[in-house]
Amino acid sequence: AYPHTLEVDKKGIVWYTDAGAEVYALDPATNAVTQYDLPRADQAVGGGRGESRGRTPYGISISPTDGTVWYTKLNGNRIGRIDPSVEGGNVTEWEPPFRGPRRLHVAPNGMVWVPGFGSGVLGMFNPETEEWTVHDLPDSMNQIPYALNINPKTGDVWICGTGNDTMIRYTPETDTMTEFRMPSRVTYTREVEFDKDGSVWVCNSNYPVRHTERGKGSVIKIETTD
């Protein structure tokens, strides 16, 4: 219906969310597709509180520690985990203590980092304890954080503020945030990636495009000195 976001695991299996349906796994060697049916609202940890109309499987990330597959339900207000090593996936979902989980990523230490699109926060979920740690972003009411990613070299979490044209670097070791202003207004950041030297790359787009300061989308590279 609406294939949305994908990740490839160490075995070469392509995992993707369908924002109008479920989560799927495609084996390129055989073209076989496996569908993973996601829990209903009353089956999620948290008793189904907060689920709105439509579930919208959205972001997806594969844990580098154990190969489990993590995803978000944007409108369903959930994060979930699929264990490919178990028949049927052993799918489990949790309700975050904020609104609008969107493009999540799993850190090298197994911690699951989630942007709170509807709450202006950065959330961290510990799968072992099933506990959340939530950090308010600067100017949180105007942030609308859409996406984040973890720098594989430093462990810093980079999260975007789509509502106030910023990128924020959160350093877990020191519990500090550094805000970087974007070079133009209405830079709606969609994705965050890193190159070999640790620089941050983001893509920006907004519709209609006439709302943006430069009248077009952009790809922006952020270089830091520390």
Coordinates of C-alpha atoms in Angstrom, one line a residue:
A1 CA 0.0 0.0 0.0
Y2 CA 2.7 2.5 1.1
P3 CA 6.2 1.1 1.3
H4 CA 8.0 3.7 3.4
T5 CA 11.4 3.0 5.0
L6 CA 13.9 0.2 4.7
E7 CA 17.0 -1.3 6.2
V8 CA 19.2 -4.2 5.2
D9 CA 20.4 -6.7 7.8
K10 CA 23.8 -8.5 8.0
K11 CA 22.3 -11.5 6.1
G12 CA 21.2 -9.3 3.2
I13 CA 17.5 -9.4 4.1
V14 CA 15.7 -6.2 3.2
W15 CA 13.3 -5.1 6.0
Y16 CA 10.8 -2.3 5.3
T17 CA 7.7 -0.7 6.8
D18 CA 4.5 -0.2 4.9
A19 CA 2.8 2.9 6.3
G20 CA -0.5 1.5 5.3
A21 CA -0.1 -2.0 6.6
E22 CA 2.6 -4.0 8.4
V23 CA 6.3 -4.7 8.4
Y24 CA 7.9 -6.9 5.7
A25 CA 11.1 -8.8 5.0
L26 CA 12.3 -9.4 1.5
D27 CA 14.9 -12.0 0.7
P28 CA 16.6 -10.9 -2.6
A29 CA 18.0 -14.4 -3.2
T30 CA 14.6 -15.9 -3.5
N31 CA 12.3 -12.9 -3.9
A32 CA 10.3 -14.3 -1.0
V33 CA 8.5 -11.7 1.2
T34 CA 7.5 -12.4 4.8
Q35 CA 4.8 -10.3 6.4
Y36 CA 4.9 -9.6 10.1
D37 CA 1.5 -8.8 11.5
L38 CA 1.8 -6.1 14.2
P39 CA -0.1 -6.1 17.5
R40 CA -3.4 -4.4 18.0
A41 CA -3.7 -1.5 20.4
D42 CA -4.9 -3.8 23.3
Q43 CA -1.9 -6.1 22.8
A44 CA 0.8 -3.5 23.3
V45 CA 2.7 -2.9 26.5
G46 CA 0.8 0.1 28.1
G47 CA -2.7 -1.2 27.5
G48 CA -3.3 0.6 24.2
R49 CA -3.4 4.1 25.5
G50 CA -2.9 6.9 23.0
E51 CA -3.5 4.9 19.8
S52 CA -5.1 7.2 17.2
R53 CA -6.8 6.3 14.0
G54 CA -4.4 4.5 11.7
R55 CA -1.3 2.8 12.8
T56 CA 1.3 4.0 10.3
P57 CA 4.4 1.7 10.6
Y58 CA 7.1 4.3 9.9
G59 CA 10.8 4.3 10.9
I60 CA 12.8 1.1 11.0
S61 CA 16.3 0.2 12.4
I62 CA 18.2 -3.1 12.9
S63 CA 20.0 -3.6 16.2
P64 CA 23.7 -4.1 15.7
T65 CA 24.0 -6.1 18.9
D66 CA 21.4 -8.9 18.3
G67 CA 19.9 -8.4 14.9
T68 CA 16.4 -7.6 16.2
V69 CA 14.3 -5.2 14.0
W70 CA 12.9 -2.1 15.6
Y71 CA 10.1 0.1 14.1
T72 CA 7.8 2.9 15.0
K73 CA 4.1 3.4 14.6
L74 CA 3.7 7.1 14.0
N75 CA -0.1 7.4 14.5
G76 CA -0.3 4.3 16.7
N77 CA 2.2 5.9 19.1
R78 CA 4.3 2.8 19.5
I79 CA 7.7 1.4 19.1
G80 CA 8.0 -2.3 18.3
R81 CA 10.6 -5.1 18.1
I82 CA 10.7 -8.1 15.8
D83 CA 13.0 -11.0 16.6
P84 CA 13.8 -12.8 13.3
S85 CA 15.4 -15.7 15.1
V86 CA 12.0 -16.7 16.5
E87 CA 9.3 -18.2 14.3
G88 CA 6.6 -15.6 13.7
G89 CA 9.0 -12.8 14.8
N90 CA 7.9 -12.7 18.5
V91 CA 6.6 -9.1 17.9
T92 CA 6.4 -6.9 21.0
E93 CA 5.4 -3.2 21.2
W94 CA 5.8 -0.5 23.8
E95 CA 4.1 2.8 24.3
P96 CA 6.6 5.8 24.7
P97 CA 5.9 8.5 27.3
F98 CA 5.6 11.1 24.6
R99 CA 3.8 11.6 21.3
G100 CA 4.8 10.9 17.7
P101 CA 7.7 8.4 17.5
R102 CA 9.1 8.8 14.0
R103 CA 12.5 7.8 12.5
L104 CA 14.2 5.8 15.3
H105 CA 17.7 4.3 15.3
V106 CA 19.4 1.7 17.5
A107 CA 22.9 2.6 18.9
P108 CA 25.9 0.2 18.9
N109 CA 25.2 -0.5 22.6
G110 CA 21.6 -1.6 21.8
M111 CA 19.9 1.5 23.2
V112 CA 16.9 2.6 21.0
W113 CA 16.8 6.3 20.3
V114 CA 13.5 7.8 19.3
P115 CA 12.4 11.3 18.2
G116 CA 9.2 12.6 19.8
F117 CA 7.8 14.4 16.8
G118 CA 4.7 15.5 18.6
S119 CA 6.4 16.4 21.9
G120 CA 9.8 18.1 21.1
V121 CA 11.8 15.4 22.9
L122 CA 14.6 12.9 22.4
G123 CA 13.8 9.5 23.9
M124 CA 16.0 6.6 24.8
F125 CA 14.5 3.1 25.4
N126 CA 16.5 0.4 27.2
P127 CA 15.4 -3.0 25.9
E128 CA 16.8 -4.9 28.9
T129 CA 15.0 -2.9 31.6
E130 CA 12.1 -1.7 29.3
E131 CA 12.6 1.8 30.8
W132 CA 12.6 5.2 29.1
T133 CA 14.9 8.2 29.5
V134 CA 13.5 11.4 27.9
H135 CA 15.4 14.6 27.2
D136 CA 13.6 17.9 26.4
L137 CA 15.1 19.6 23.3
P138 CA 16.0 23.3 23.3
D139 CA 12.9 25.3 22.3
S140 CA 11.0 22.0 22.5
M141 CA 7.6 23.4 21.5
N142 CA 9.0 24.5 18.1
Q143 CA 11.3 21.6 17.4
I144 CA 9.0 18.9 15.8
P145 CA 11.9 16.4 15.6
Y146 CA 11.4 14.2 12.6
A147 CA 14.6 12.1 12.3
L148 CA 17.7 11.2 14.2
N149 CA 20.8 9.0 13.8
I150 CA 23.8 8.0 15.9
N151 CA 27.3 8.9 14.8
P152 CA 29.1 5.5 14.6
K153 CA 32.5 6.9 15.6
T154 CA 31.5 9.2 18.5
G155 CA 28.2 7.8 19.7
D156 CA 26.6 11.3 19.5
V157 CA 23.0 11.4 18.7
W158 CA 22.0 13.9 15.9
I159 CA 18.4 14.9 15.9
C160 CA 16.7 17.5 13.7
G161 CA 14.4 20.3 14.6
T162 CA 12.1 20.6 11.6
G163 CA 10.1 23.4 13.1
N164 CA 12.9 25.8 14.0
D165 CA 15.6 25.0 11.3
T166 CA 18.2 23.4 13.5
M167 CA 20.2 20.3 14.0
I168 CA 21.0 19.2 17.6
R169 CA 23.9 17.1 18.7
Y170 CA 23.3 15.2 22.0
T171 CA 26.4 13.7 23.7
P172 CA 25.2 10.9 26.1
E173 CA 28.5 10.8 28.0
T174 CA 28.2 14.4 29.1
D175 CA 24.5 14.8 28.8
T176 CA 24.9 18.0 26.7
M177 CA 23.2 19.4 23.7
T178 CA 24.7 21.6 21.0
E179 CA 22.4 23.4 18.6
F180 CA 23.4 24.1 15.0
R181 CA 21.4 26.6 13.0
M182 CA 20.6 25.6 9.4
P183 CA 21.7 28.0 6.6
S184 CA 18.2 28.9 5.4
R185 CA 14.7 29.0 6.7
V186 CA 12.1 26.2 6.4
T187 CA 14.7 23.4 6.1
Y188 CA 12.5 20.4 6.9
T189 CA 15.0 17.7 7.5
R190 CA 14.0 14.2 6.5
E191 CA 17.1 12.0 6.9
V192 CA 20.5 12.1 8.8
E193 CA 23.6 10.2 7.7
F194 CA 27.3 10.3 8.3
D195 CA 30.3 9.9 6.0
K196 CA 33.7 8.4 6.8
D197 CA 35.2 11.5 8.3
G198 CA 32.3 11.9 10.7
S199 CA 30.6 14.8 8.9
V200 CA 26.8 14.9 9.1
W201 CA 24.7 14.9 5.9
V202 CA 21.0 15.8 5.8
C203 CA 18.4 16.1 3.1
N204 CA 15.7 18.8 3.4
S205 CA 12.4 19.2 1.7
N206 CA 9.1 20.9 2.3
Y207 CA 5.9 21.0 0.4
P208 CA 4.8 23.2 -1.2
V209 CA 8.4 24.2 -2.0
R210 CA 7.5 27.9 -2.3
H211 CA 7.3 28.0 1.5
T212 CA 11.1 27.5 1.8
E213 CA 13.4 30.5 1.8
R214 CA 15.3 29.4 -1.2
G215 CA 12.4 27.9 -3.1
K216 CA 13.9 24.4 -3.3
G217 CA 15.0 21.5 -1.3
S218 CA 18.6 20.9 -0.4
V219 CA 21.3 18.5 0.7
I220 CA 23.4 20.0 3.5
K221 CA 26.8 18.9 5.0
I222 CA 27.7 19.8 8.6
E223 CA 31.3 19.8 9.6
T224 CA 32.4 20.2 13.2
T225 CA 35.7 20.9 14.8
D226 CA 35.2 18.9 17.9

